[in-house]
Amino acid sequence: MTAQIGEGLLLSGKKQVMCTEPLGVYFSLTGIEPGFEVSCTALWRGYVGCWEIAEHRLYLIALNGTLRDGQTQATLETFFPGYSDGVFAHWYTGQLRVPTGKLLRYVHGGYASTYEADIFIDIVKGEVVKTSTLVNGVAEDPTGSDGYRIHAMTTYAREPRKTEASA
Amino acid sequence: MNYVSAYIATGTVTLVVFLWLNDFALKDLFKLQKETRWKRIIRTVIWPLTGCVIVISVWPVFTGIEVKEYFDERRRLVERNRVFEVQLKDLGEPLSVADMEAKEVVIDPLGAVPGLAFGHLNPAWTKFKQGIAFEDRLCPFDAVWTSPTWRKERRTGYARVRGKKIKGFFVAQIIEIPKDQSR
């Protein structure tokens, strides 16, 4: 599997990339098949969520993705009507992983690449219970860019929509 | 002599069945683009004859292989289609719906969740609740499950129990168990 685009996370006011997908658990629990369009191999889930840790709680504050009709843009309102300002992720218990620093070892699959450090945020029913940092090493190239990123992907062309004139 | 004939006959039948089950694919292994006469003789005469003699001679081994493969394939199919089920051993003491819903109300100071039982999962809970009959008991469950992709999870929620049968369940939490903890 290609390395995947991560979720966004606002942590202490700073934008990070998170290698965990809490919204996937929500879809599993509710049995919702969200029906996102997969536009490239680096985004099999079809959406990118943006999260924030505020008052020691995890909130989903934005959602971007196109549904399978190729036109409808999904937002928070699509799956959480009335909560377009933010959704408390009470359904999630697990560990968020936020890679930081420079790349140490790239793996072209999932979230397997290793960075200089990982911030781990333990969440129980949406509430932060513990934060820890694991240092993995120091990059040989000090000029490399910081933070998680993907290096390659294949995009899928969208089929042209048939119009009455072309039918 | 009769035993030898029976053995050879059984071996011949086994050979036919073996070739049929494997769709006569063996011959494709030896199709060569540029064949010398000697290679053609090996492919068309010697190999098939040798194969036939082997199967007829040791047909119990081939029969055992086919039977094992049949049961292995059935087991793989069951494994691939395995779904989560709550077992009786996973159940706790029954609760009333009212007590359970009072316990599961989600509160958020920023108002980013409905103040209902199970918060954003309330629609799924409401759908499950509609199936609860008068004679059912509602029991909490706590189960460890390994998915077909070998991901180990702890799943908690509530099950609808009638007598000694679990008639349905609502999963409220899925927690991945890291690999180093699952040993």
XYZ file of C-alpha atoms in Angstrom:
350
model
C 0.000 0.000 0.000
C 1.238 3.522 -0.781
C 2.262 5.813 2.071
C -0.905 7.586 3.198
C -1.694 11.275 3.612
C -2.176 11.910 7.313
C -4.877 13.724 9.234
C -4.287 17.302 10.351
C -3.923 18.095 14.038
C -3.771 21.471 15.748
C -1.581 20.867 18.757
C -0.752 23.792 21.039
C -1.619 26.148 18.210
C 0.758 24.440 15.770
C -0.375 22.518 12.674
C 0.908 18.948 12.683
C 0.210 15.814 10.710
C -1.229 12.862 12.585
C -0.806 9.246 11.513
C -4.022 8.026 13.123
C -7.575 8.013 11.748
C -10.076 8.394 14.621
C -12.959 9.021 12.241
C -12.587 5.498 10.848
C -13.606 4.153 14.266
C -16.752 6.313 14.171
C -17.753 4.848 10.806
C -17.133 1.306 12.123
C -19.271 1.895 15.228
C -22.178 3.455 13.371
C -22.019 1.112 10.384
C -21.940 4.134 8.091
C -20.373 3.479 4.720
C -19.242 7.033 4.022
C -18.897 6.614 0.258
C -15.890 8.797 -0.351
C -14.295 8.943 -3.769
C -10.765 7.565 -3.837
C -8.830 9.963 -6.008
C -5.317 8.681 -5.414
C -3.413 5.767 -3.923
C -2.137 7.933 -1.054
C -5.652 8.483 0.301
C -7.536 5.200 0.391
C -9.978 6.520 2.980
C -10.979 9.325 0.607
C -11.053 12.157 3.139
C -8.762 14.291 5.257
C -9.938 15.390 8.671
C -8.566 18.236 10.716
C -8.518 17.768 14.499
C -7.717 19.900 17.510
C -6.797 19.172 21.099
C -8.620 21.773 23.192
C -9.291 21.668 26.938
C -7.622 18.198 26.952
C -10.225 16.870 24.535
C -10.052 15.743 20.928
C -12.287 17.583 18.490
C -12.867 17.085 14.788
C -12.968 20.626 13.425
C -13.021 20.121 9.652
C -13.531 17.390 7.101
C -12.676 17.416 3.423
C -13.489 14.812 0.862
C -15.512 14.224 -2.271
C -18.263 11.654 -2.342
C -18.453 8.952 -5.011
C -20.692 11.027 -7.250
C -17.584 13.055 -7.949
C -19.337 16.305 -7.134
C -20.607 16.433 -3.563
C -18.048 17.859 -1.162
C -18.426 16.209 2.213
C -18.040 18.376 5.299
C -18.690 17.986 9.012
C -22.336 18.802 8.372
C -22.622 15.752 6.103
C -22.016 13.259 8.923
C -22.669 15.409 12.003
C -25.660 17.624 11.150
C -25.786 20.712 13.359
C -22.133 20.425 14.419
C -20.309 22.253 11.657
C -18.201 24.138 14.246
C -16.672 21.034 15.718
C -17.383 17.527 16.957
C -16.199 16.063 20.252
C -14.626 12.677 19.413
C -16.004 10.877 22.479
C -16.187 7.602 20.531
C -12.413 7.351 20.249
C -10.129 5.530 22.677
C -6.625 4.872 21.463
C -3.307 6.502 20.783
C -2.657 9.342 18.359
C 0.751 9.357 16.722
C 2.262 12.619 15.506
C 5.652 12.217 13.763
C 7.934 15.215 14.132
C 11.392 16.217 12.978
C 13.189 15.030 9.918
C 12.692 11.816 8.036
C 14.889 8.944 9.167
C 13.559 6.106 7.030
C 10.929 6.296 4.327
C 8.623 3.334 3.822
C 6.235 3.522 0.899
C 3.342 1.952 2.746
C 0.690 3.157 5.194
C 2.175 5.208 8.034
C 5.299 3.099 8.386
C 7.912 5.812 7.789
C 10.078 6.767 10.748
C 10.841 10.348 11.789
C 13.209 11.778 14.374
C 10.534 11.730 17.054
C 6.930 10.663 17.630
C 4.509 12.424 19.928
C 2.009 9.939 21.356
C -1.259 11.235 22.762
C -3.302 8.668 24.679
C -7.027 9.293 24.397
C -9.794 7.670 26.451
C -13.348 8.386 25.262
C -12.166 11.544 23.555
C -10.196 12.890 26.522
C -6.421 13.219 26.634
C -4.989 11.155 29.484
C -1.295 11.151 28.645
C 1.178 12.691 26.222
C 4.627 11.297 25.623
C 7.452 11.689 23.133
C 9.650 8.960 21.725
C 12.944 9.970 20.136
C 13.861 7.662 17.258
C 17.193 9.144 16.213
C 18.854 12.050 14.436
C 18.674 12.514 10.668
C 21.964 12.367 8.778
C 20.905 15.272 6.566
C 20.277 18.311 8.777
C 18.893 20.315 5.864
C 15.920 17.997 5.254
C 12.422 19.301 5.791
C 10.567 18.715 9.035
C 7.347 16.834 9.480
C 5.482 13.931 7.943
C 4.925 13.918 4.189
C 4.377 11.423 1.401
C 6.786 11.074 -1.482
C 4.810 9.463 -4.289
C 1.321 8.458 -5.281
C -0.797 7.552 -8.280
C -3.860 9.631 -9.010
C -6.994 8.280 -10.659
C -8.623 10.181 -13.478
C -12.257 10.882 -12.911
C -14.540 9.541 -15.665
C -16.072 12.398 -17.659
C -19.707 12.937 -16.854
C -22.077 12.146 -19.714
C -24.179 15.124 -20.719
C -27.331 15.058 -22.822
C -25.366 16.399 -25.793
C -22.757 13.642 -25.633
C -25.091 10.752 -24.787
C -4.094 -60.788 -7.051
C -7.561 -59.325 -6.428
C -6.123 -56.915 -3.884
C -3.502 -55.736 -6.388
C -6.167 -55.215 -9.044
C -8.360 -53.306 -6.608
C -5.414 -51.145 -5.581
C -4.481 -50.368 -9.196
C -8.119 -49.696 -10.110
C -8.505 -47.329 -7.183
C -5.269 -45.656 -8.201
C -6.550 -45.201 -11.743
C -9.758 -43.617 -10.509
C -7.706 -41.380 -8.216
C -5.566 -40.345 -11.192
C -8.622 -39.376 -13.219
C -10.142 -37.414 -10.331
C -6.800 -35.743 -9.563
C -6.390 -34.611 -13.167
C -9.993 -33.374 -13.313
C -9.688 -31.416 -10.033
C -6.474 -29.808 -11.217
C -8.023 -28.946 -14.566
C -5.388 -30.841 -16.534
C -3.047 -27.918 -15.773
C 0.020 -30.102 -15.451
C 0.467 -30.340 -19.195
C 0.789 -26.536 -19.454
C 3.935 -26.632 -17.359
C 5.787 -28.349 -20.119
C 4.750 -26.396 -23.194
C 7.993 -25.215 -24.702
C 8.209 -22.722 -27.536
C 11.139 -24.371 -29.220
C 10.939 -28.074 -28.638
C 13.457 -30.580 -29.704
C 12.219 -34.050 -30.563
C 13.555 -35.401 -27.315
C 11.800 -32.712 -25.245
C 8.562 -33.378 -27.105
C 8.841 -37.087 -26.279
C 9.429 -36.268 -22.616
C 6.432 -33.932 -22.550
C 3.961 -36.055 -24.438
C 4.961 -39.582 -23.427
C 7.426 -39.985 -20.598
C 6.110 -37.386 -18.159
C 2.430 -38.359 -18.458
C 3.263 -42.067 -18.155
C 5.500 -41.471 -15.164
C 2.845 -39.318 -13.552
C 0.205 -41.982 -14.097
C 2.390 -44.725 -12.619
C 3.187 -42.574 -9.589
C -0.450 -41.688 -8.908
C -1.671 -45.252 -9.390
C 1.102 -46.559 -7.141
C 0.696 -44.116 -4.271
C -2.906 -43.005 -4.660
C -3.532 -42.872 -0.862
C -1.014 -40.018 -0.662
C -2.721 -38.045 -3.423
C -6.133 -38.690 -1.943
C -4.894 -37.438 1.416
C -3.464 -34.300 -0.215
C -6.729 -33.475 -1.990
C -8.841 -34.100 1.125
C -6.535 -31.919 3.238
C -6.581 -29.139 0.634
C -10.409 -29.262 0.556
C -10.711 -28.805 4.313
C -7.927 -26.189 4.379
C -9.728 -24.120 1.726
C -12.989 -24.350 3.706
C -11.172 -23.215 6.838
C -9.588 -20.261 4.946
C -13.012 -19.237 3.631
C -14.496 -19.289 7.138
C -11.552 -17.259 8.433
C -11.894 -14.611 5.703
C -15.608 -14.187 6.400
C -15.324 -14.179 10.175
C -17.373 -11.415 11.833
C -17.493 -10.189 15.393
C -19.944 -11.980 17.686
C -20.620 -11.444 21.369
C -20.308 -14.615 23.457
C -22.132 -15.382 26.709
C -18.812 -15.299 28.555
C -18.333 -11.652 27.561
C -21.516 -10.491 29.331
C -21.869 -8.566 32.595
C -24.842 -8.107 34.876
C -28.045 -6.876 33.222
C -29.122 -3.250 33.456
C -32.348 -1.454 32.733
C -32.413 0.715 29.621
C -32.996 3.805 31.754
C -30.013 3.108 34.027
C -27.819 2.303 31.067
C -28.772 5.440 29.143
C -28.216 7.632 32.226
C -24.743 6.126 32.549
C -23.843 6.701 28.890
C -24.835 10.353 28.456
C -21.929 12.291 26.938
C -21.244 15.784 28.232
C -18.953 18.306 26.590
C -18.289 21.816 27.963
C -17.960 23.176 24.434
C -21.321 21.721 23.395
C -19.775 19.749 20.532
C -21.878 16.646 21.236
C -25.600 16.043 21.790
C -26.333 15.508 25.496
C -27.862 12.110 24.798
C -26.908 8.534 25.563
C -23.841 7.688 23.440
C -23.575 11.226 22.067
C -22.929 11.172 18.336
C -23.618 7.429 18.336
C -27.164 8.020 19.579
C -28.858 7.384 16.195
C -27.176 3.958 15.998
C -28.138 3.264 19.635
C -31.752 4.321 19.001
C -31.959 1.913 16.073
C -30.638 -0.921 18.276
C -32.995 -0.003 21.131
C -36.022 -0.322 18.858
C -35.285 -4.033 18.596
C -35.385 -4.656 22.362
C -38.402 -6.810 23.214
C -40.170 -6.992 26.622
C -38.584 -10.357 27.469
C -35.038 -9.237 26.582
C -32.360 -8.353 29.090
C -29.799 -5.684 28.326
C -26.298 -6.737 29.382
C -23.000 -4.909 28.999
C -20.292 -6.853 27.181
C -16.524 -6.594 27.052
C -14.862 -8.769 24.414
C -11.448 -9.172 22.829
C -11.574 -9.985 19.148
C -9.067 -10.635 16.402
C -10.170 -9.448 12.994
C -9.528 -11.453 9.800
C -6.603 -9.069 9.189
C -5.107 -10.094 12.556
C -5.829 -6.756 14.224
C -6.617 -7.362 17.903
C -9.343 -5.182 19.408
C -11.251 -4.759 22.634
C -14.931 -4.132 21.918
C -17.409 -2.981 24.555
C -21.086 -2.220 24.367
C -24.464 -3.728 25.157
C -26.088 -6.965 24.104
C -29.740 -7.939 23.903
C -30.137 -11.305 25.606
C -33.220 -13.516 25.487
C -32.931 -16.612 27.633
C -29.448 -17.864 26.849
C -29.288 -16.444 23.346
C -27.747 -13.173 22.277
C -30.244 -11.606 19.884
C -28.210 -8.539 18.963
C -25.564 -6.149 20.203
C -24.502 -2.518 20.023
C -20.781 -1.782 19.977
C -20.041 1.473 21.806
C -16.245 1.324 21.758
C -13.504 -0.256 19.666
C -10.022 -0.079 21.148
C -7.062 -1.418 19.234
C -4.768 -3.582 21.351
C -1.154 -2.887 20.345
C 0.777 -5.946 19.155
C 3.195 -5.921 22.100
C 0.273 -6.057 24.552
C -1.568 -8.790 22.703
C 1.047 -11.454 23.391
